[in-house]
XYZ file of C-alpha atoms in Angstrom:
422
model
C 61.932 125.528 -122.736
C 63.787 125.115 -119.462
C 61.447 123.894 -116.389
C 61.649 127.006 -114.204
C 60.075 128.863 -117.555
C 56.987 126.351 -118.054
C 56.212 126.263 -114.277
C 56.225 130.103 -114.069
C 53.545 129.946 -117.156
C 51.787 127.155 -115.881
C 51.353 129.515 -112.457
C 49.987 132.849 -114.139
C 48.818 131.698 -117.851
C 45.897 129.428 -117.105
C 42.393 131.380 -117.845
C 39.946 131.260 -114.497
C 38.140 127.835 -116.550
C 40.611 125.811 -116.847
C 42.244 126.258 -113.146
C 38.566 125.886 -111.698
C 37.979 122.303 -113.853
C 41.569 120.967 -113.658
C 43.052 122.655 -110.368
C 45.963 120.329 -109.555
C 46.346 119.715 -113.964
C 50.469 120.100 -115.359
C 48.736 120.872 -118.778
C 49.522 124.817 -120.075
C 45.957 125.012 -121.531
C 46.412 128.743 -122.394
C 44.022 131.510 -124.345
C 43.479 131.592 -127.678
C 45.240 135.085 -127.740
C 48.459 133.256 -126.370
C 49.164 131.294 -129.419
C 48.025 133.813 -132.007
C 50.498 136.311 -130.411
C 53.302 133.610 -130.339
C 52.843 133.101 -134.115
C 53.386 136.606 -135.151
C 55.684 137.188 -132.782
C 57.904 134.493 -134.652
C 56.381 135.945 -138.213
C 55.212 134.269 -140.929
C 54.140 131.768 -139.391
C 51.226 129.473 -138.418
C 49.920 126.828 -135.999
C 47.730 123.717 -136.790
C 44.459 123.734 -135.340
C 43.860 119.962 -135.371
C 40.064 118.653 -135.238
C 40.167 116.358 -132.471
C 37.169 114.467 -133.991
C 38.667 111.467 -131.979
C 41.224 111.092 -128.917
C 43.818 109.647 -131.418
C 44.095 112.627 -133.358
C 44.188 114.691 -130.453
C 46.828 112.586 -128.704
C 49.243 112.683 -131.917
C 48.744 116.419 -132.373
C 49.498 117.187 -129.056
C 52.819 115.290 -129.554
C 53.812 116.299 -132.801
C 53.648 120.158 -131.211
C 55.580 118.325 -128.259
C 58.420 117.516 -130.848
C 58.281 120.451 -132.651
C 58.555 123.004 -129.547
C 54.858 124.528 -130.822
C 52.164 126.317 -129.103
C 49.050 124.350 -130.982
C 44.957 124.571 -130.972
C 42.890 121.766 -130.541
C 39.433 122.308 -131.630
C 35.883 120.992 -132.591
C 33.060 122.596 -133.916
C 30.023 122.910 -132.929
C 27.827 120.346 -135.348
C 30.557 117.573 -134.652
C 29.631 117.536 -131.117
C 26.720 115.335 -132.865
C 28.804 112.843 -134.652
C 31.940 112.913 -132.609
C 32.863 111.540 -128.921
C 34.584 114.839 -128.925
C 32.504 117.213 -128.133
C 32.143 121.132 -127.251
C 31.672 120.125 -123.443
C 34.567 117.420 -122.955
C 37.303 118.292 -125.534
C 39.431 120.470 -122.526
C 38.914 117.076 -120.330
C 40.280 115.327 -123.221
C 42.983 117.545 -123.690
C 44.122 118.231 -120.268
C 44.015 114.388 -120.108
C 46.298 113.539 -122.844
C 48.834 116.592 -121.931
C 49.306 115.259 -118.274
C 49.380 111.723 -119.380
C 52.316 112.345 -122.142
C 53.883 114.807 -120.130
C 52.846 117.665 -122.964
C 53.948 121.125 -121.675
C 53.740 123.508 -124.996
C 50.875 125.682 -124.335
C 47.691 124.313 -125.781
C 44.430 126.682 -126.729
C 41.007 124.248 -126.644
C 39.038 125.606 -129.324
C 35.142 125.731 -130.178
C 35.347 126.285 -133.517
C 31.968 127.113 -136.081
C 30.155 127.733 -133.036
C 27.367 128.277 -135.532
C 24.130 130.452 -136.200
C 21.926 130.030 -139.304
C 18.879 132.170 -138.601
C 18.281 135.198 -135.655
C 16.105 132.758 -133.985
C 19.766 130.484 -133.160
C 21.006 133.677 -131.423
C 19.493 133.506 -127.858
C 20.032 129.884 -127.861
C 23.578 130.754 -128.744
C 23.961 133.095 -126.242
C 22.811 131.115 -123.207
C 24.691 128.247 -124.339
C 28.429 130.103 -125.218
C 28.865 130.021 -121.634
C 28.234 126.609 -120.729
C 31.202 126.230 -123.346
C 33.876 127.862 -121.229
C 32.490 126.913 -118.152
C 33.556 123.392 -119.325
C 37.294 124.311 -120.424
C 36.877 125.606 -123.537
C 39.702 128.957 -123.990
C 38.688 129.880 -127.539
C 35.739 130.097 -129.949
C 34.644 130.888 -133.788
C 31.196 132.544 -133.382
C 29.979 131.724 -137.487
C 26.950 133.449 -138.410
C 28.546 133.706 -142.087
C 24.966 132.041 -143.403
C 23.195 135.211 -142.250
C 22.989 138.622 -144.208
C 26.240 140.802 -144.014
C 24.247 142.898 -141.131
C 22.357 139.986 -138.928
C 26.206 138.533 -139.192
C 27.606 142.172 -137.634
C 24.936 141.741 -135.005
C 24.685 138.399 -134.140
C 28.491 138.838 -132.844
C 27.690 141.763 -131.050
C 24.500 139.820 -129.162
C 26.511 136.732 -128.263
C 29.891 139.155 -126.998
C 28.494 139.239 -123.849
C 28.845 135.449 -122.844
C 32.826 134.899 -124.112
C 35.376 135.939 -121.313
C 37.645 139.208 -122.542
C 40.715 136.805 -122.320
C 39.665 134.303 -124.768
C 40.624 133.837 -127.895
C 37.904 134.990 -130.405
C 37.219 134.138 -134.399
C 34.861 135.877 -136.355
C 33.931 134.783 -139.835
C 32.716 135.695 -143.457
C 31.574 134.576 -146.557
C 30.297 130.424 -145.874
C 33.291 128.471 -147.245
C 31.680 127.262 -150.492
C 34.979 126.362 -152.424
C 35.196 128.384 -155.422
C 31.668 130.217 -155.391
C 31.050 133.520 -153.523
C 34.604 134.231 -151.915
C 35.118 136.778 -149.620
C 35.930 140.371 -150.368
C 37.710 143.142 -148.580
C 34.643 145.380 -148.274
C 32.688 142.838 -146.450
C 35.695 141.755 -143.860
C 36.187 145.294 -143.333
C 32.452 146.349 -142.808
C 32.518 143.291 -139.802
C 35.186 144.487 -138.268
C 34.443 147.969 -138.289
C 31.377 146.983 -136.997
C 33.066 145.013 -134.134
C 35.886 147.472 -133.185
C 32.888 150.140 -132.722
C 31.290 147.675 -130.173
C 34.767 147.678 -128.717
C 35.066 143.985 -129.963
C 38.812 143.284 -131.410
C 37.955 139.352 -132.952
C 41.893 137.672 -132.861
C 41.032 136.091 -136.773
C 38.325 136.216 -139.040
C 37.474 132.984 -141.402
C 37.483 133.465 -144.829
C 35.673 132.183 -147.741
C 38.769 132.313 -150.158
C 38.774 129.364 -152.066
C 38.761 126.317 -150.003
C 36.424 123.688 -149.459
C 35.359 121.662 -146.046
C 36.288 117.796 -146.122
C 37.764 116.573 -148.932
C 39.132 118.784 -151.830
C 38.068 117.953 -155.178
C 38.101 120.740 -157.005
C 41.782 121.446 -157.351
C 41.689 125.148 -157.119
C 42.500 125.781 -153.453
C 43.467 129.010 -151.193
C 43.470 132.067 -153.491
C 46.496 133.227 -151.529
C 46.214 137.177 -153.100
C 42.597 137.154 -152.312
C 43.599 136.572 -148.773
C 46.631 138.673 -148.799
C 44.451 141.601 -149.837
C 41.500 141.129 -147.325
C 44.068 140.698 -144.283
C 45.675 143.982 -145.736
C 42.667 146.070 -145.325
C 41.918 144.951 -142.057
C 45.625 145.468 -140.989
C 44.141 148.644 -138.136
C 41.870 146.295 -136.437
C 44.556 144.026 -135.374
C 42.819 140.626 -136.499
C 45.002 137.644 -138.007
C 43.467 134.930 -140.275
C 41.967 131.531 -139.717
C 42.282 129.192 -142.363
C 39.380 126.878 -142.927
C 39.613 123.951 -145.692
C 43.579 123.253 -145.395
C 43.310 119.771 -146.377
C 43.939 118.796 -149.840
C 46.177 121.875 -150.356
C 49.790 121.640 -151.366
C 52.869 122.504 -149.054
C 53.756 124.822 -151.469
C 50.766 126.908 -150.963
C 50.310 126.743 -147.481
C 53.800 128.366 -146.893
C 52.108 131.189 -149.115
C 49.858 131.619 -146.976
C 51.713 131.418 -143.905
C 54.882 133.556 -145.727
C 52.200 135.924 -147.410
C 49.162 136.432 -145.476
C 48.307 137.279 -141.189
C 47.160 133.673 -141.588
C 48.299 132.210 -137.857
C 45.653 129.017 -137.603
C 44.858 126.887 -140.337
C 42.188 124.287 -139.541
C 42.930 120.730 -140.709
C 40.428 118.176 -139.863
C 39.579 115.597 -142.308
C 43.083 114.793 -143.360
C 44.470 113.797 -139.859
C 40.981 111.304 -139.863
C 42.100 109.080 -142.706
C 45.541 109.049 -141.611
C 45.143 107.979 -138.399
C 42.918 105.251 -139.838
C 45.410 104.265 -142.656
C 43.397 105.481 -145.428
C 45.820 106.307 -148.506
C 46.289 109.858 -148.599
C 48.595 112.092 -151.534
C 51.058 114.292 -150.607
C 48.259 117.222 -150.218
C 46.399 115.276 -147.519
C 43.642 114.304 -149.478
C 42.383 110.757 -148.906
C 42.739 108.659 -152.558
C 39.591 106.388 -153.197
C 39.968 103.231 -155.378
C 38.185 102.731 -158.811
C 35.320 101.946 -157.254
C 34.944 104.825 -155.041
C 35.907 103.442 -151.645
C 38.609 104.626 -149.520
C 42.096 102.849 -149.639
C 42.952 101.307 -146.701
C 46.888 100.825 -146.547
C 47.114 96.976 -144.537
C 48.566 96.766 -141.756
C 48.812 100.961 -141.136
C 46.578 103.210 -139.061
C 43.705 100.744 -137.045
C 43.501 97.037 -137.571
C 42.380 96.084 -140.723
C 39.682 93.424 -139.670
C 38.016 96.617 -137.729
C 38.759 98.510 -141.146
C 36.410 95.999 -142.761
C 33.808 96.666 -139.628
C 33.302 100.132 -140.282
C 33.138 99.759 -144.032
C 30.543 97.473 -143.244
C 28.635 99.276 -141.227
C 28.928 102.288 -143.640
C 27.594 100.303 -146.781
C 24.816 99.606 -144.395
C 23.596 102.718 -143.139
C 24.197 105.157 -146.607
C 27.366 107.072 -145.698
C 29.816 107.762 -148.191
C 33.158 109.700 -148.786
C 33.035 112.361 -146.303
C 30.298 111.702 -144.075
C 32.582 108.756 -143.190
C 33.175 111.601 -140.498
C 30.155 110.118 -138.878
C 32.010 106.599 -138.305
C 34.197 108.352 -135.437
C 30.876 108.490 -132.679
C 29.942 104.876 -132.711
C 33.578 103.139 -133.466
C 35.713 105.179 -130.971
C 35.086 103.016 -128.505
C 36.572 99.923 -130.799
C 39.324 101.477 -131.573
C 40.291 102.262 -127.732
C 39.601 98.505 -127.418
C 42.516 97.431 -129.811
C 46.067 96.098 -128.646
C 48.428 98.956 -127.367
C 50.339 98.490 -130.794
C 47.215 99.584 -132.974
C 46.188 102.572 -130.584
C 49.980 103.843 -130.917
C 50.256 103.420 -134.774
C 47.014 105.278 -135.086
C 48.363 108.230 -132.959
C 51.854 108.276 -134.476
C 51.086 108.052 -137.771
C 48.477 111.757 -136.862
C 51.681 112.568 -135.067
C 54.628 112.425 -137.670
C 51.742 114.348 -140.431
C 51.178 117.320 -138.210
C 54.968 117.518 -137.514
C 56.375 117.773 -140.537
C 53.193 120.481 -140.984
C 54.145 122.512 -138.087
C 58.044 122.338 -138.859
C 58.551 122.135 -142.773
C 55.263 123.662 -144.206
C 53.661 126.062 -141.073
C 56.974 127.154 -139.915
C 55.884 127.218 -136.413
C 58.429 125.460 -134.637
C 59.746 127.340 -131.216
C 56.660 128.827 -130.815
C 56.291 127.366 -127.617
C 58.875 129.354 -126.312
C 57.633 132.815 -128.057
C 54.100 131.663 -126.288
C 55.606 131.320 -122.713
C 57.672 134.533 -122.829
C 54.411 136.650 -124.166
C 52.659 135.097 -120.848
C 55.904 135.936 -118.801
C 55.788 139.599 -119.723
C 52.070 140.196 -119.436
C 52.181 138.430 -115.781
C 48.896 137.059 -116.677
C 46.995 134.368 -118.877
C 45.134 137.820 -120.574
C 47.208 139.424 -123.419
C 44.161 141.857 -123.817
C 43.200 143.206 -127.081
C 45.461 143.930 -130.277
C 43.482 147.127 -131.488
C 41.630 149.586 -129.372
C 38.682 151.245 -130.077
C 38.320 153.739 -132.370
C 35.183 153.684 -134.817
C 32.501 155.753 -133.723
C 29.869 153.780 -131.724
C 27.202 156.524 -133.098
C 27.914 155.531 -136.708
C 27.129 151.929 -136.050
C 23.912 151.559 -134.363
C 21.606 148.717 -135.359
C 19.545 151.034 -137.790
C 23.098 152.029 -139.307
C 24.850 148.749 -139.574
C 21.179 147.670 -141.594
C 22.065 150.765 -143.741
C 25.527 150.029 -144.353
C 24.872 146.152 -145.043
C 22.533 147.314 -147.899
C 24.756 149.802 -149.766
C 27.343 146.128 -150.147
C 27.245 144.565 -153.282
C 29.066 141.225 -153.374
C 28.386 137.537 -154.799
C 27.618 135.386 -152.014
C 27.330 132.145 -154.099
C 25.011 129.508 -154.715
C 22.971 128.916 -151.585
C 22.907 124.802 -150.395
C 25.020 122.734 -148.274
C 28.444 122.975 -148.207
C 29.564 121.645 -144.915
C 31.697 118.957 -145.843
């Protein structure tokens, strides 16, 4: 994009947030809405939202969509805030950091993604703290009360509404991604966002449990790319696109499904761009390979120094954590790896880097959307695109006594209950 375009969108297409925490800031750290927009603007296509679990995955994300001309989300969720330097409260700082540093102008959306609730109780705490999240930078969020009942789900969202700004970008989700058990079905998706467009709430994606799994993919099976295609279909009036959680581990080949096939305009990749930026091994789907013996395979002499390699295993062994809770190594090493030559730091960000870029360009097709993003900002004047559906469900249909009614009369397989974060 020429100059005179980015410093037009840098002028109007910063949210309120981000000018108050980072007023003199060269980073485009634009809605949510923005980069959704720009994706199906293009068409069939779809952005990365890269996991910043650590500031060398966010710094070679942030340059891969610098390469590839791509408006890109950078996100965390809420529970890694507790394992992760990254956090809900500093990722913008991080981000607007990195962008100014590197001279990154593709507009950016920070993302707080799973911004979970697990029980009604969660909700008040929720909604008092959702605004300490965009007072601190944060343009986007995933409100997931998927564990709840098809009804407390409906209402939690409508609760928590109140404390996310109209201009940010907003993800609603179903079904608890659970791999192969209890995926999502139309009736459910469209029973949310009925729900929502009646509360004159238009979420920008909704999460879906359709086949995936969190952290590393074992299971083989994957996206169920028609189950998605048809759930996105009947929600096609409300105007909402659809996030893809668990897109590690899958193939190219069916990620361009889902990009070529689906509304699918974020897909979520966390635990891949981890290992790689440590040098761990990983098969052409992403997925870290483990030796014989179980361990991760360290590649010498890629990714972070091998003696620190050794460190962390180490430290692992000692303290129980194994395959993917080796997520909880990126809290107490970050600060090691920041303390390694200037030729280890860069080969840990370029190696994140050249893995997202060939996503965004050869597999997401979402290369120029930086452009599209800028030119949508343009021609709105204004860093709020506003909604993509108006209301029209009946409010009177959908009161709290209603939605209970209407939850009730649904008849789908949640699967197994348990843990299946990562």
């Amino acid at each position: 994009m020429s100059q005179d375009t980015f410093n037009k969108a840098l002028a109007v297409g910063r949210p309120p947030n981000v000018v108050r925490n980072f007023p003199n800031s060269q980073a485009l750290i634009v809605s949510g809405k923005v980069i959704d927009r720009a994706m199906l603007a293009k068409g069939q296509a779809m952005t990365i939202a890269a996991n910043g679990r650590n500031i060398f995955v966010i710094e070679g994300a942030l340059k891969a969509a610098q390469r590839a001309n791509a408006a890109i989300i950078i996100e965390i969720a809420r529970s890694e805030s507790t394992y992760c330097p990254t956090t809900l409260w500093n990722i913008a700082r991080r981000v607007d950091y990195l962008c100014n540093m590197h001279n990154i102008t593709v507009p950016v959306a920070v993302h707080a993604d799973h911004y979970f609730m697990k029980k009604w109780d969660d909700v008040p705490v929720a909604k008092a703290e959702i605004s300490s999240v965009f007072d601190a930078g944060v343009t986007s969020i995933a409100i997931d009360a998927s564990h709840m009942t098809d009804d407390l789900n409906l209402l939690a969202n409508i609760e928590v509404s109140s404390s996310i700004p109209s201009w940010a970008g907003y993800e609603t989700e179903i079904g608890e991604i659970k791999g192969e058990f209890g995926l999502s079905t139309p009736v459910e998706a469209k029973y949310l966002c009925q729900g929502l467009n009646a509360h004159g709430l238009c979420p920008d994606w909704i999460a879906l449990n359709n086949g995936t799994t969190h952290g590393i993919e074992a299971s083989g099976e994957g996206i169920q790319v028609d189950v998605t295609a048809e759930i996105h279909e009947a929600l096609k009036a409300y105007g909402t696109s659809g996030a893809q959680h668990g897109t590690s581990g899958n193939d190219s080949a069916r990620l361009r499904e889902i990009a070529a096939k689906t509304k699918t305009t974020k897909a979520n990749v966390a635990t891949a761009l981890q290992m790689i930026g440590w040098g761990v091994k990983v098969n052409d789907f992403g997925n870290a390979i483990m030796t014989d013996d179980g361990r991760f395979d360290k590649v010498p002499g890629e990714g972070l120094q091998d003696a620190l390699w050794e460190e962390m295993v180490a430290y692992a062994d000692a303290n129980d954590i194994h395959g993917g809770n080796y997520k909880k190594l990126n809290l107490p090493f970050e600060r090691r790896w920041q303390g390694q030559d200037a030729t280890s730091r860069d080969r840990m960000a370029k190696a994140v880097e050249d893995f997202v870029h060939h996503l965004l360009v050869d597999v997401f097709n979402a290369d120029g959307t930086a452009d599209i993003a800028c030119d949508l900002i343009l021609e709105a004047g204004s860093y709020d695109l506003g909604a993509k559906a108006e209301q029209f469900e009946d409010p009177a249909e959908w009161t709290e006594e209603k939605i209970k009614a209407r939850a009730a009369a649904i008849d789908t397989d949640k699967g197994p209950e348990g843990d299946f974060d990562d």
